[in-house]
Coordinates of C-alpha atoms and ligand atoms in Angstrom, one line a residue:
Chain O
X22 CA -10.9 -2.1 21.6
X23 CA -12.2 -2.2 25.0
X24 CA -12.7 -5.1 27.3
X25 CA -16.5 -5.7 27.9
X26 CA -16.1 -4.7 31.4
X27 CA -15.3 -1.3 30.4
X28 CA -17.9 -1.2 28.2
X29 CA -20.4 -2.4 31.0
X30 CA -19.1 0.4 32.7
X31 CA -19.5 2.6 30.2
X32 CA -22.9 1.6 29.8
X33 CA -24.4 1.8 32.9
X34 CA -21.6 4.0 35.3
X35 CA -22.1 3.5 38.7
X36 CA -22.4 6.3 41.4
X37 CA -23.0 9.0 38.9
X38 CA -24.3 12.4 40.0
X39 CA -23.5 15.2 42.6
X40 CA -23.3 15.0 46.6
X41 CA -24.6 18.5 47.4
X42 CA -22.8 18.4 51.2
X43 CA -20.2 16.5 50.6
X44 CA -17.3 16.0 52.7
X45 CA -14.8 16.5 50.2
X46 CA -15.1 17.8 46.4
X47 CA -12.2 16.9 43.9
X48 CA -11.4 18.0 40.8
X49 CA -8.7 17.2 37.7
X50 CA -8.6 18.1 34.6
X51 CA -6.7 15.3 32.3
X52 CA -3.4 17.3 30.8
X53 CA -3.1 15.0 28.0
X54 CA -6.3 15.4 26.1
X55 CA -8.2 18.3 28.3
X56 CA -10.6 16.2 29.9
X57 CA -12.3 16.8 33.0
X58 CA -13.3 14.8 36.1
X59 CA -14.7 16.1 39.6
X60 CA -15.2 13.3 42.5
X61 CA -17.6 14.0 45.7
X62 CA -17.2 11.8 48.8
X63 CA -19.1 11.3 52.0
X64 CA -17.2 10.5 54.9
X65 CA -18.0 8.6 58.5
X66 CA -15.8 6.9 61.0
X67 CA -12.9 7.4 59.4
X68 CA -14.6 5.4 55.8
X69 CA -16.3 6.6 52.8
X70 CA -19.6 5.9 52.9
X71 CA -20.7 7.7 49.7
X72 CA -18.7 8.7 46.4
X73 CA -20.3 10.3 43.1
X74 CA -19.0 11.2 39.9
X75 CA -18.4 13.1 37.1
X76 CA -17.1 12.9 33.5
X77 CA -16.6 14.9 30.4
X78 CA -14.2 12.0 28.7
X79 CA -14.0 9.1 26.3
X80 CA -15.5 5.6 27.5
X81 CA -12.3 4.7 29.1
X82 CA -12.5 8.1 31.7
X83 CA -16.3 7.4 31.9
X84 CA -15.3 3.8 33.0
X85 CA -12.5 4.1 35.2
X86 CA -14.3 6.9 37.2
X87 CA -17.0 4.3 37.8
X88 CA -14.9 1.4 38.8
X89 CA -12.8 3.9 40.7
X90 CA -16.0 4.5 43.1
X91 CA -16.8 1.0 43.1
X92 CA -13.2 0.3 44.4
X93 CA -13.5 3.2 47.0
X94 CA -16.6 2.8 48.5
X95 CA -16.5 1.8 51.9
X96 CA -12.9 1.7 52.2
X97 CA -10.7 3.3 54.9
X98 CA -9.4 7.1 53.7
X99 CA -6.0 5.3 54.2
X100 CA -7.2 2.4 51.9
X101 CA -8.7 4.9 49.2
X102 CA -5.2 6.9 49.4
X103 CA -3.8 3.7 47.8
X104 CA -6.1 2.9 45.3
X105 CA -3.8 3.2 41.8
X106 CA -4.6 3.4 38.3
X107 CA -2.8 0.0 37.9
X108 CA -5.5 -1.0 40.2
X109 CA -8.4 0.0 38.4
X110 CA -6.8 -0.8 34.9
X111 CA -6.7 -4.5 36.4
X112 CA -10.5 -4.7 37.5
X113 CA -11.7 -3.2 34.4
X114 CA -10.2 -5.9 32.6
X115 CA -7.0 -3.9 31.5
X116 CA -7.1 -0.6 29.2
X117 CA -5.8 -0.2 25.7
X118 CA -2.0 1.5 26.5
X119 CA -3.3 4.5 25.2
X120 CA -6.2 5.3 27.8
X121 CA -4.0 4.6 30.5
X122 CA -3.7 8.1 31.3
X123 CA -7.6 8.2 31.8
X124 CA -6.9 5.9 34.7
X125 CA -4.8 8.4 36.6
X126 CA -7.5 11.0 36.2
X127 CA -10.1 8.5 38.5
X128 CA -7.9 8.3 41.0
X129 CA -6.4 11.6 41.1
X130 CA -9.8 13.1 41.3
X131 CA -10.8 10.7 44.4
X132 CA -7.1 11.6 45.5
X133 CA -7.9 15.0 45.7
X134 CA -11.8 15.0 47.0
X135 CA -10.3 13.2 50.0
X136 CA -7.2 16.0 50.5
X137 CA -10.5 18.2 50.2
X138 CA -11.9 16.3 53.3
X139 CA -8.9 16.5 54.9
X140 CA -8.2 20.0 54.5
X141 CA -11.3 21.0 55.9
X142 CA -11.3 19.0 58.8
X143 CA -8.1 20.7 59.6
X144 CA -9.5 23.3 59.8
X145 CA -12.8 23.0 61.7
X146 CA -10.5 22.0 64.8
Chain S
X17 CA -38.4 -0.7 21.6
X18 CA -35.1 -2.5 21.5
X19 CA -33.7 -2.8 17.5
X20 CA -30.9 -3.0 16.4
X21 CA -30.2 -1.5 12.8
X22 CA -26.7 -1.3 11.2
X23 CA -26.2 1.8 10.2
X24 CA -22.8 2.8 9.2
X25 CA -21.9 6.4 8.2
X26 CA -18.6 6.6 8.2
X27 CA -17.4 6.8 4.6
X28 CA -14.6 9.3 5.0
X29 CA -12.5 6.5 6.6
X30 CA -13.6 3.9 3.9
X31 CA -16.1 3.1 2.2
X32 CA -17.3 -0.8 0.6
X33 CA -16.3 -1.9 -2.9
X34 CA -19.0 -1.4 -5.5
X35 CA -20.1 -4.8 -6.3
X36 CA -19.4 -3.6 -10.2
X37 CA -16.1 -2.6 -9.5
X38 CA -15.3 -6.3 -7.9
X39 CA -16.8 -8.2 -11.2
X40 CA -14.8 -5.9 -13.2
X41 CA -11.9 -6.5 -11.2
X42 CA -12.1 -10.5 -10.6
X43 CA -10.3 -11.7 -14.2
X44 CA -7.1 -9.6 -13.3
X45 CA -6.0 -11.7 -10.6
X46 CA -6.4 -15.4 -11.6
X47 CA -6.6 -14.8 -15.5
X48 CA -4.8 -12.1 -16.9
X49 CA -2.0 -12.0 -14.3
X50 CA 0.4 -11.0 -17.0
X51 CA 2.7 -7.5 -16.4
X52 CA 1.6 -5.0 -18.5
X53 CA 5.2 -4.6 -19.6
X54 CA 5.7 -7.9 -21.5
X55 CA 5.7 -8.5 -25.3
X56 CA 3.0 -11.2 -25.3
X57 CA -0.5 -11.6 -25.6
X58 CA -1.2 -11.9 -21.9
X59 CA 0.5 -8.8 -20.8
X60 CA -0.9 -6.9 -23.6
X61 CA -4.1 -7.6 -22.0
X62 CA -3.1 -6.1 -19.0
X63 CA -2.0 -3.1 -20.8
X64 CA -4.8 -2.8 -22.2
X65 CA -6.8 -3.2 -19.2
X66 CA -4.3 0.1 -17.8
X67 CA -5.0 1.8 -20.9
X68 CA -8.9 2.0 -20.5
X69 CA -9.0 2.9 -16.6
X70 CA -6.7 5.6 -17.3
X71 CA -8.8 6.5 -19.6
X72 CA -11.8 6.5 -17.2
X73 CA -9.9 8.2 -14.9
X74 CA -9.0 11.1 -17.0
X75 CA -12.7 11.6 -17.9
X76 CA -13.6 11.7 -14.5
X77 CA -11.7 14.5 -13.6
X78 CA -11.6 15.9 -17.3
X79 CA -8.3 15.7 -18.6
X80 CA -7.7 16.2 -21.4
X81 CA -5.0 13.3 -22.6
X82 CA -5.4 10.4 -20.2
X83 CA -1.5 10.0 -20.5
X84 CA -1.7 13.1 -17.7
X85 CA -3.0 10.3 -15.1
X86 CA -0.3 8.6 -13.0
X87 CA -1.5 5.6 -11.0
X88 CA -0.4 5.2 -7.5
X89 CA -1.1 3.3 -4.0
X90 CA -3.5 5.9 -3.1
X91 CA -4.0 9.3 -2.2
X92 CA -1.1 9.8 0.4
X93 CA 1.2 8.6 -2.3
X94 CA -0.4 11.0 -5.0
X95 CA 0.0 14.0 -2.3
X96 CA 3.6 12.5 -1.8
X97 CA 4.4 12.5 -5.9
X98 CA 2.7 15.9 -6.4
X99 CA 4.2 17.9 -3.0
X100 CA 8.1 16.3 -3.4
X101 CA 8.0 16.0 -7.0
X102 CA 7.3 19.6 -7.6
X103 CA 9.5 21.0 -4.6
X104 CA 12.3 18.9 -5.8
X105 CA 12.1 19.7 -9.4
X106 CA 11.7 22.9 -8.8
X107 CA 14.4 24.1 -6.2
X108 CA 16.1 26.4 -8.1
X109 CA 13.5 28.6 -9.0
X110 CA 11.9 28.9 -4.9
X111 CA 11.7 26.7 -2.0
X112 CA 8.2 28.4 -0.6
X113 CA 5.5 26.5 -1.0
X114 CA 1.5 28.1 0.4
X115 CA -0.9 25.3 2.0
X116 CA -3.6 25.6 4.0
X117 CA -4.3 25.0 7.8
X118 CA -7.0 22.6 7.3
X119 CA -5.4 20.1 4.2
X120 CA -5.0 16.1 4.9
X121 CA -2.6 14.9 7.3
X122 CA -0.8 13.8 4.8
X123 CA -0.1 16.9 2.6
X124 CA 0.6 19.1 6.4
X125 CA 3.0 16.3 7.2
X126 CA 4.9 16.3 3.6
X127 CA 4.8 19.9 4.1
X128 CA 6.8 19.7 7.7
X129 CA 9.3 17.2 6.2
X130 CA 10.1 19.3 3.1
X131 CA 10.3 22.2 5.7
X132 CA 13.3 20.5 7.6
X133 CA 15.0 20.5 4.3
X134 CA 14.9 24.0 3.4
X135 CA 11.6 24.8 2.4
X136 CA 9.7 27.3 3.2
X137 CA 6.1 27.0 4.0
X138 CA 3.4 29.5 4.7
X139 CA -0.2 27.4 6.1
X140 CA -3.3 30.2 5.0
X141 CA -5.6 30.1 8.0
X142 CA -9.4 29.7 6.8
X143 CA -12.8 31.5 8.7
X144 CA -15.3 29.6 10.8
X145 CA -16.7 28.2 7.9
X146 CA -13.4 26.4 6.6
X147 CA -12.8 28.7 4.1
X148 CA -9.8 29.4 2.6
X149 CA -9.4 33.1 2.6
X150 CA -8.0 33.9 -1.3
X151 CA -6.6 37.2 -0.7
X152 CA -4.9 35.5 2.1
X153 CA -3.6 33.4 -0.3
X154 CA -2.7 36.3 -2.6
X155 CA -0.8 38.3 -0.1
X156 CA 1.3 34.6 0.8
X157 CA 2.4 34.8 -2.7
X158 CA 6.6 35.7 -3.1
X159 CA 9.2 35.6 -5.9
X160 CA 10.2 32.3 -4.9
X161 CA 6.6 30.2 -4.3
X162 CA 6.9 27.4 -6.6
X163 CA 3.9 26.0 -5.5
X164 CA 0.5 26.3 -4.0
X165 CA -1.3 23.0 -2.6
X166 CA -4.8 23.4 -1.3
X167 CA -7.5 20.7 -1.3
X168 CA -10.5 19.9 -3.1
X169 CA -12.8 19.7 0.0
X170 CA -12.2 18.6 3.5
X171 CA -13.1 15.4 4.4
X172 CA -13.8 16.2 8.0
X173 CA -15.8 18.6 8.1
X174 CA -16.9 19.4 4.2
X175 CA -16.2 22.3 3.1
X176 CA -15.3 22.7 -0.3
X177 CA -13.2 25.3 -1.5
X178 CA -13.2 28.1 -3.9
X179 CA -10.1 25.7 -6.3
X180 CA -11.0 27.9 -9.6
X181 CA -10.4 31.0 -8.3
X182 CA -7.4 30.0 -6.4
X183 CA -6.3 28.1 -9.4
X184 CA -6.3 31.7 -11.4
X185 CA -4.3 32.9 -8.5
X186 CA -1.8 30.8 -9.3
X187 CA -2.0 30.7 -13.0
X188 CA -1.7 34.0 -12.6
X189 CA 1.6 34.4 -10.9
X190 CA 3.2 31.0 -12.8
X191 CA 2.9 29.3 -9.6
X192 CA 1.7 24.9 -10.0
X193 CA -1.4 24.5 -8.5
X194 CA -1.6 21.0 -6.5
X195 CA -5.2 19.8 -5.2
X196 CA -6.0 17.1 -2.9
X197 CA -9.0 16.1 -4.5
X198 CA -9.5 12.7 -2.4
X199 CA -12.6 13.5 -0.7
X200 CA -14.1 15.4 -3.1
X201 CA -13.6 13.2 -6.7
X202 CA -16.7 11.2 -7.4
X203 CA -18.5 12.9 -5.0
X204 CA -18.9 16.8 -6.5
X205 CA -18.0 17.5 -10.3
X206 CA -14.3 18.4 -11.0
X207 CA -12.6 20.0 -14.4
X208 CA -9.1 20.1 -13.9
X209 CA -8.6 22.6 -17.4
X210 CA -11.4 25.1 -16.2
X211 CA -10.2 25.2 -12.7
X212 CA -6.9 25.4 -14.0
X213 CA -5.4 22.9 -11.8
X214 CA -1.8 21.2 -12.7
X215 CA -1.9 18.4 -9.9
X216 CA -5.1 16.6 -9.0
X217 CA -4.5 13.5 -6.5
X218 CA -7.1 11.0 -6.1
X219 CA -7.9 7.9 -4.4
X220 CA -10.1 4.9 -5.4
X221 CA -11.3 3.7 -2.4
X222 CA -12.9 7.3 -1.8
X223 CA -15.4 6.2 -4.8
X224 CA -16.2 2.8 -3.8
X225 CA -13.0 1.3 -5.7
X226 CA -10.5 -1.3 -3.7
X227 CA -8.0 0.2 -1.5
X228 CA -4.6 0.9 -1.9
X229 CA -4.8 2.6 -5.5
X230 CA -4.5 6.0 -6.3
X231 CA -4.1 8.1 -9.1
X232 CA -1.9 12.0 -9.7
X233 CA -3.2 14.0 -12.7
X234 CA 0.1 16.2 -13.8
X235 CA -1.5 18.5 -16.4
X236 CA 1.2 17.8 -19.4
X237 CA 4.5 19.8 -19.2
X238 CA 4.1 20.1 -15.5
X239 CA 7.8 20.2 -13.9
X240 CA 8.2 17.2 -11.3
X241 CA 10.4 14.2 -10.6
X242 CA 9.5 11.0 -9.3
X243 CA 10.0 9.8 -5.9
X244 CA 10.4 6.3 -6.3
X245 CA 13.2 4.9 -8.7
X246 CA 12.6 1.7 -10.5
X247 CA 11.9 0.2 -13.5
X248 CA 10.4 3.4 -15.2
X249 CA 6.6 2.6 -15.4
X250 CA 4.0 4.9 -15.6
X251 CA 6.1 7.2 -18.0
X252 CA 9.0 6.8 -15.6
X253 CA 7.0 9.1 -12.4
X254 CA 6.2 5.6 -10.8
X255 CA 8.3 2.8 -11.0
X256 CA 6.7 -0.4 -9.7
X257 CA 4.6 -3.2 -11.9
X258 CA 2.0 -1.7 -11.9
X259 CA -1.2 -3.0 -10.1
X260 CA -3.6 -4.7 -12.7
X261 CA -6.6 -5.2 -10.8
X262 CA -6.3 -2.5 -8.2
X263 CA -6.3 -0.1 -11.4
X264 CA -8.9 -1.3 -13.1
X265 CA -11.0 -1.4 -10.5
X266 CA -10.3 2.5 -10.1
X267 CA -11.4 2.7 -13.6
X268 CA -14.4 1.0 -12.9
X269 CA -15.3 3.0 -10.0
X270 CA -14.2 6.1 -11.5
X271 CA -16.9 5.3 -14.5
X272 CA -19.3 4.6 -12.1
X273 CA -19.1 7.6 -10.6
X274 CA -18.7 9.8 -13.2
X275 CA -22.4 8.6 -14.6
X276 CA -23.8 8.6 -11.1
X277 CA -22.7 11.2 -9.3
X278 CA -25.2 13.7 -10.3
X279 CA -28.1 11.7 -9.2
X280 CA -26.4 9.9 -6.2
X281 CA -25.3 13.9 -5.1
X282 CA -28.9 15.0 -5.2
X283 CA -29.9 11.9 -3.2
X284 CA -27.2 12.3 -0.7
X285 CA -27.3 16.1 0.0
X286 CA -31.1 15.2 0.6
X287 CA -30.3 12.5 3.2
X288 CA -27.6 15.0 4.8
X289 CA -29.6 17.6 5.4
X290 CA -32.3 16.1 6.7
X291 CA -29.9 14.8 8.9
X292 CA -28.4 18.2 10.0
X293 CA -31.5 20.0 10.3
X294 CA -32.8 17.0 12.2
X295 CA -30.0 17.1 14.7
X296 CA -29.8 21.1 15.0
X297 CA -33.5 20.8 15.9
X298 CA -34.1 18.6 18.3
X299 CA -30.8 18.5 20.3
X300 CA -30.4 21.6 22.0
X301 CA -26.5 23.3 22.0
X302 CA -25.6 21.4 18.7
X303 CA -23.9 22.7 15.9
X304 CA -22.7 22.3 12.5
X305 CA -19.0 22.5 11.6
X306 CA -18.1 23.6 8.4
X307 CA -20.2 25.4 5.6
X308 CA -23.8 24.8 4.9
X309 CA -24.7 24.8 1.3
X310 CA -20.5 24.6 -0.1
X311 CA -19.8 21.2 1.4
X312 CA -19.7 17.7 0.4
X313 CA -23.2 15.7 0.0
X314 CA -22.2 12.9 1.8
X315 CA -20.8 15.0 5.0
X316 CA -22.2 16.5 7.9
X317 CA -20.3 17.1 11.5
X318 CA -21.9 18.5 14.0
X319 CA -21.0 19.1 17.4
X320 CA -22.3 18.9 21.0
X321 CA -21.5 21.0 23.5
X322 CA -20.3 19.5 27.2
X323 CA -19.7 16.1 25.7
X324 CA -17.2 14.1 24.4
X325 CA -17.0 12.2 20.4
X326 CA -15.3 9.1 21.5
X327 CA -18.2 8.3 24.4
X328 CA -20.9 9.9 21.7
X329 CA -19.3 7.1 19.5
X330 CA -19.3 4.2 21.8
X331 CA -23.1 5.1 22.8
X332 CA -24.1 5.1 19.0
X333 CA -22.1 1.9 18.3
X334 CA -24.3 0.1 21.0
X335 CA -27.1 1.1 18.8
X336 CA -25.5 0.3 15.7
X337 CA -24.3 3.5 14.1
X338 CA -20.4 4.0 13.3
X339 CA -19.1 6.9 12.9
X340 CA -15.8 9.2 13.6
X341 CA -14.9 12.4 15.6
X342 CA -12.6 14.5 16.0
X343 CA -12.1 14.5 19.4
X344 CA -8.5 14.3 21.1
X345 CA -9.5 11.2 22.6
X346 CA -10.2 9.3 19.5
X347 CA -6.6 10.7 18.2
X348 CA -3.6 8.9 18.6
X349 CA -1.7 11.9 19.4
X350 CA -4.9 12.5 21.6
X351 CA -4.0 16.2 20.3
X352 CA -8.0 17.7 18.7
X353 CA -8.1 17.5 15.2
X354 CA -6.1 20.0 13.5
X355 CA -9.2 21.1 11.2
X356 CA -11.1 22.3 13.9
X357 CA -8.9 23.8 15.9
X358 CA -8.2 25.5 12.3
X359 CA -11.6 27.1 12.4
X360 CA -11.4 28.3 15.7
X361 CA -13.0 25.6 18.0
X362 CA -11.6 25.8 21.2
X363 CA -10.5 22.6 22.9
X364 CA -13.3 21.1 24.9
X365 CA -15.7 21.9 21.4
X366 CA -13.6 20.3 19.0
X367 CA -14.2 17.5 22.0
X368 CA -17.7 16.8 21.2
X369 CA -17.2 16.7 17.7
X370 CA -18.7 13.9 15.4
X371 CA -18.7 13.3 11.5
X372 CA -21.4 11.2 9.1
X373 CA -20.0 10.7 6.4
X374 CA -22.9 9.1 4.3
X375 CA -22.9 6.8 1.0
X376 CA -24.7 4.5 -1.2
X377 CA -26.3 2.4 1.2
X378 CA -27.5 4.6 3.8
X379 CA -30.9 5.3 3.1
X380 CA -33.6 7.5 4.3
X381 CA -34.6 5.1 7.1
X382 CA -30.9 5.4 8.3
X383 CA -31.4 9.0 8.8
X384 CA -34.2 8.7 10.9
X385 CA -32.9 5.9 13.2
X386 CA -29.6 7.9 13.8
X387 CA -32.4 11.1 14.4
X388 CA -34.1 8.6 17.0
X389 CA -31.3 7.1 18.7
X390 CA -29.0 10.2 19.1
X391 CA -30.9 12.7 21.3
X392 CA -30.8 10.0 24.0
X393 CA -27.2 9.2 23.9
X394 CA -26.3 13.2 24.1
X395 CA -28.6 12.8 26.8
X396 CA -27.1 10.5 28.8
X397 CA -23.7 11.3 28.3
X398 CA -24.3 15.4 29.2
X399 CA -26.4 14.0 32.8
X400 CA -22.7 12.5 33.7
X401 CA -20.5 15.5 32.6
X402 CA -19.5 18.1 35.0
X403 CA -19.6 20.4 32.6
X404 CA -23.4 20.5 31.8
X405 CA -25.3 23.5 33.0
X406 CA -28.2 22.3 35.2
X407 CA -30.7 24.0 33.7
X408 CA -30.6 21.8 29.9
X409 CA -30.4 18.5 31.7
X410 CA -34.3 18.5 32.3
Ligands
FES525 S1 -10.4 11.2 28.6 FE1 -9.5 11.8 26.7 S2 -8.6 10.0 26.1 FE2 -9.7 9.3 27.8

């Protein structure tokens, strides 16, 4: 049911694991089936320089948090801010219509790890 | 090293024709293609042919008059007849009808239906086992219960229930007594006069026979209607022509079964728990769902914490091992599977949930490949889960 990109990233996820000072630290839990995701990002001049994941999820959460680092790294904060599920449906190939919402939970999580960042920078000034 | 072995272990969502029941069924489709309801010599062939796999069936089960089986499409059709029949039949005397949490899809979904129309229906919880609970059952009992539908065994996660006793219950109070025997006939021995049973549904792909047959036993003088209005075969309760080969192939397998199941149960509970203990062993913060001497010896489910069945399931089909879960995300409501959530898994458990469901095929060697691969893929998928405590990932 899945495309064999999805599957490769299922396989062998890229930019698993934990950033222990990270910049910015978010967390979502998926609403629709209770899965969880939490995002870590590295930040410098303005781009991200180093994301890391986590998943408790089916292949499709495991494999759009993967491509959804792959499609972050080194990007602008502005840049990551736009990244969509529609965009990281499209590069994995497209996603069954039922694992769409797994999508969401990728980029939400990144979404929110880079609010993280951005709430604490606030307030450092 | 890298080797690939098929090993498929997921016989609760369908299982391979017998190679026995094919031969037997071949002549019906090309030969004698004549409807059992004619007058001439073909057709009487065909009827016949009905005749004897009722017959077969009807020993299987123990019936006492094979004119008590009713053949169907298959086991959501039989919990269709049975459920409908006997509410509709029987609406004047009551409208409640007692279930339990953890029954078939099918029979909770008939259940909700008849509920929009009036009925009224109580759903007996079970413990953490999967038990029904029969004084549960007793104290659910009214003046107007008409019926009482609980299943054989679960398919999902094996637990076979206490059906004589509950069958007394009912007996007992003049209430019909429906079971949903589909995962267990074949598989464990069933009596349908000692365990005083006056609905049995069945389905033949559940013991190796083709698909999309089934059979009802209605225990003779059994109030019910039919459901589907037609020509008036199978003694008017299912109109239809009736499905030569499809039905004897049921008889086949149900023959088959009947003389093997003793020896094939004995081989299977061996293979299953080896498989359990294996598992519980060597993979720490697993589990087994369900009971652990009353369940079916083909089934074992087990559960891992901080992961989730659908990625367990993907990682053991890249080895070669299918199987099912029943996680959320392998749902199409993506809702957990109402059977554990019945026996008190919370959500994120009934997550890592995944079911072997064994048969004739699997051998010993299957075990211990599944034994070998598995431990790495819980590995791998608890180092990328937040939820895994540091501490186990070493
Ligand atoms: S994470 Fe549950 S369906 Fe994808």
């Amino acid at each position: 049911m899945y495309s064999e990109k999805v599957m490769d990233h299922f396989m062998k996820p890229r930019n698993v694991g934990e950033i222990p000072d990270a910049d910015g630290v978010g967390t979502v839990g998926n609403p629709v089936c209770g899965d969880l995701m939490t995002m870590y990002i590295k930040v410098k001049d303005n781009k991200l320089v180093d994301i890391k994941f986590k998943t408790f999820g089916c292949g499709a959460a495991i494999a759009t948090s993967s491509m959804t680092t792959e499609l972050a790294m080194g990007k602008t904060i502005e840049e990551a801010m736009k990244i969509t599920r529609a965009n990281v449906a499209e590069n994995l190939g497209g996603l069954p219509p039922i694992k769409m919402h797994c999508s969401n939970l990728a980029a939400d999580a990144l979404h929110e790890a880079i609010k993280d960042y951005q709430k604490k920078k606030e307030a450092k000034k | 090293m890298w080797r690939l072995r098929k090993v498929y272990m997921d016989h609760g969502a369908g299982m391979p024709l017998d190679s026995r029941v094919f031969e037997a069924m071949k002549p019906y489709f090309m030969e004698y293609y004549g409807n059992p309801s004619s007058s001439y010599s073909s057709g009487n062939i065909a009827k016949e042919a009905l005749a004897a796999s009722r017959e077969k069936v009807a020993q299987l089960v123990a019936a006492e008059n094979s004119r008590e089986i009713i053949f169907t499409s298959g086991g959501t059709e039989s919990n269709n007849l049975a459920i409908k029949g006997v509410a509709y039949r029987n609406r004047e005397k009551g409208n409640h009808i007692i279930t339990t949490a953890v029954e078939h899809i099918s029979v909770i979904n008939i259940c909700k239906f008849l509920q929009k129309q009036g009925f009224e229906v109580t759903y007996v919880p079970v413990d953490k086992q999967g038990v029904v609970d029969l004084e549960k059952v007793e104290a659910a009992i009214k003046d107007k219960t008409i019926l009482i539908s609980v299943m054989y065994a679960n398919g999902e996660i094996g637990t076979i229930q206490p059906i004589s006793e509950i069958g007394k219950l009912a007996q007992e109070n003049s209430i019909i007594f429906h079971v949903d025997a589909v995962a267990a006939a074949g598989k464990v021995p069933i009596n349908v006069k000692e365990e005083n049973i006056g609905l049995l549904s069945i389905s033949s792909n559940d013991m190796y026979g083709p698909k999309g047959v089934g059979a009802l036993y209605i225990k003779k003088g059994t109030k019910t209607q039919p459901i589907i209005q037609g020509g008036g075969q199978e003694t008017g309760l299912r109109s239809g022509t009736e499905n030569v080969p499809g039905i004897v192939g049921m008889g086949k397998a149900a023959e088959l079964a009947k003389k093997e199941m003793e020896s094939e149960g004995k081989r299977l509970t061996g293979l299953r728990d080896k498989l359990i203990t294996g598992v519980l062993d060597t993979i720490d913060y697993s589990f087994l769902n369900g009971h652990p001497t009353e369940r079916l010896p083909n089934n074992a489910n087990l559960r891992f914490s901080y992961i989730e069945g659908e990625s367990l399931i993907l990682g053991l089909d890249m080895h070669g091992i299918q199987v099912s879960s029943g996680s959320a995300c392998t749902s199409k409501t993506l809702e957990p599977s109402h059977v554990l959530l019945a026996i008190g898994l919370a959500h994120e458990e009934a997550h890592g949930s995944l079911v072997f469901t064994m048969g004739k095929q699997n051998m010993e060697e299957d075990v211990d490949y599944v034994l070998e691969v598995l431990p790495d893929v819980v590995k791998r998928l608890r180092a990328l889960s937040p939820l895994t405590p540091k501490e186990i990932l070493r």
